[in-house]
Amino acid sequence: MIKNGKYYLPPPGGERDFKGVFQQMASAGAGRPVDKGGFPVGQWTPELLADAISSIDTNRAGVDLRTVQLWFQENDKGISADNIRWLARIFGCGDPEASGAWQVELSAANRRLVAKRRKKKAGRQSQFRSAETIEEAVAGNAPANTPAVVAKRNGRRFNLATKTEALFGSQSSMALPLVVFTGACALGLISFTLNIHSVVFSPESGTSKQVGFLWAPNWTITFLAVLPLYLALVIDLLRCWKEEWRPRLVAISDPAFPSVGWEYRLAAASYAFWATFLITVIVASGYNWTATHLIPLLIGDPGSWAVDWGRIAIVRPELISVPSAIAFTGLVFLFNGFTAYLFFAGHVFLHLMKHDYIDLVKGLDGGFSQVSVPEIEDISLSLMQGIFRCTSLGVVITILMKLQSSYLQSDYVNLIEWLVADFRSPFGDHESVVRESASRGTAPGFYYSFFCLLAIVGTFANASIRIRWILMRVDGSRFRRRHFVPWVLMNGAMGLLVISYFLIGVLPGSIFFLLFSLVLTGYLLSKPAPTWRQESQ
C-alpha cells in the first residue's frame, strides 16, 4: 500500500514487543519512498531513519543517531514517548490517521517490552537470592575462587581494592592529585625550615655538589607536576571506562550471556592491590629508607651511598642534626611509599580495564554488526590512548629518577650545569659528562628506576598488543588504513622515551634525544582526541 509516495504497512497487532515490531517494519522498509514499481527503495538503516526523523518539520530537537542505533540492536532498551510520536509519523507515511494507529501500536509494544524487562530483572534477583540462600546453607562446600564468592568474602573484611577505587573514583578528577601536590609543597616548606632545601656539599677530594632537597627532580618535579597529572589522567580514564565505554559495550553485547561485573573483577584483583601495597610501602620505601638513610645516619657513615640531602647530616652536622634528618627522611619516604602505591595501583586499574574490555569484546563471539564495529573501534582507540598517556608519564618519572642518580655520580656542581655540559658535549669536551666518579658512591635510583621502567613498559606493551589484536579481529581490513598513524605515534613515542632513559649518562649529547622524546610525548598528551568516531561513521 502506498501513502504520500511512501511504502505503507498497517500495524501488525499481536503480542510482540517493541523490538519485534520495529525490526519487522525496518526490514520491510515501512515508510520509505517507493520506486516506479511501487516497492520500497530499501530497508531502514540507523543513519537513514535518524535523518528522516530529524527532518520532520515539527521535530526541532531531532534525534540522536546513538538512540536510533539502540533500536536496531538486540537489547532491552525501549523508546521514549516523544520518539514514539516521530516514529509513528514515519511508519504512518505522514498520514494523520495512519500515524495515530501506529502511535497506539508502538506504545503498546513498548509497554510489553518494559514488562518483559521487569520480569527478567525480577527473575535475576530471585535467582540471586536463591544462590545466596544455597551458599549460606553449604558455605563450607562452595568454590572459593569464583568472582562472586571472592566479592562476598572480601566484603566481610577490609577491602583494599574497594578503598583504593574509592580514592580514584572521586567525582572530581583533581581531588587526589591536589592531595599529592599539597603534600609535596609541605615537604618543600619543611626542607626550608631545616635549611636543607639548597645545600652545596664540598668533599675533601672532588668537586662541590648541590645536594639540596629542592634540587632533586625526582622529589620535586615528580610530586609537584608529573605524578598529579598522572593521577588525574588515571582517574579520568577510569571514570570514562565505568560510566561511558563499558556501558556502551554491554549495550551491544548479547543479554543472554552477561559478562562478569566490574565489582566482581575488582574483588578478584584484591591480591594485586595488597601485593602492590607491600612492595611499594614496606619494601621499596620502608626497607629502602632503613638501608639507605636510617642505618647510615645512626652509625654516622654514608658507606657506599652517595651523599644527598638525606645523608648530609653525616658530613655537615652543623647544618642539620641527625634526629632531624631521620625524622625528615622518614616523613619523605612515608609520603613516597603511599604515592608509589597510588602510582602502581593506577597501573593495576589499567590492567583491569584492559582485561574487562577484552572479555566484553570477545564475548560478542564475532557477532560484529555494521553498527557495533565503529562503536568498538572508538572505545578501543580511546582506551589505548588513555593507557599511553598514563604509562608515558610513568616513564618520564623514571627518567627524572635516573637524571638525579646520574648527576650525583658526575663531577658537576648542580644538575643544571650537568645538563648544559651534556648539551654542549657534542661540540667540545664531553668526557666528564659521561664519566662516573667512583668517589661519589652508589645511587639506588639507578636500580629502582630500572625496575619501575620494566613494569611501566610492560603495562603499555601488553595493552598495545592485545587491544590491537582485538581491533584486527573486529575489522582487520580497515585497521592498517585507518588506525596506523595513531598507533605508530604512540608506540614510537614510548620507544623514544625508553631509549632516552638508557642513553642518560652513557652517550654524550643524549639531552638532544631526550628533549625530542619529551616534546613528542608532550604533543601527544596535550593534543585533543582524534575524531575516530566521526571517521568511522
Tab-separated table of C-alpha atoms in Angstrom, residues 126-143:
chain	number	residue	atom	x	y	z
A	126	SER	CA	15.139	-14.207	42.591
A	127	GLN	CA	17.973	-16.393	41.312
A	128	PHE	CA	20.484	-14.238	43.161
A	129	ARG	CA	18.571	-14.552	46.428
A	130	SER	CA	18.296	-18.307	45.920
A	131	ALA	CA	22.007	-18.519	45.272
A	132	GLU	CA	22.694	-16.604	48.481
A	133	THR	CA	20.478	-18.976	50.431
A	134	ILE	CA	22.196	-22.016	48.967
A	135	GLU	CA	25.601	-20.512	49.625
A	136	GLU	CA	24.780	-19.899	53.258
A	137	ALA	CA	23.479	-23.461	53.570
A	138	VAL	CA	26.561	-25.058	52.048
A	139	ALA	CA	29.140	-22.429	52.916
A	140	GLY	CA	31.789	-24.985	53.645
A	141	ASN	CA	31.445	-26.681	50.236
A	142	ALA	CA	31.211	-23.617	47.952
A	143	PRO	CA	34.064	-23.000	45.491
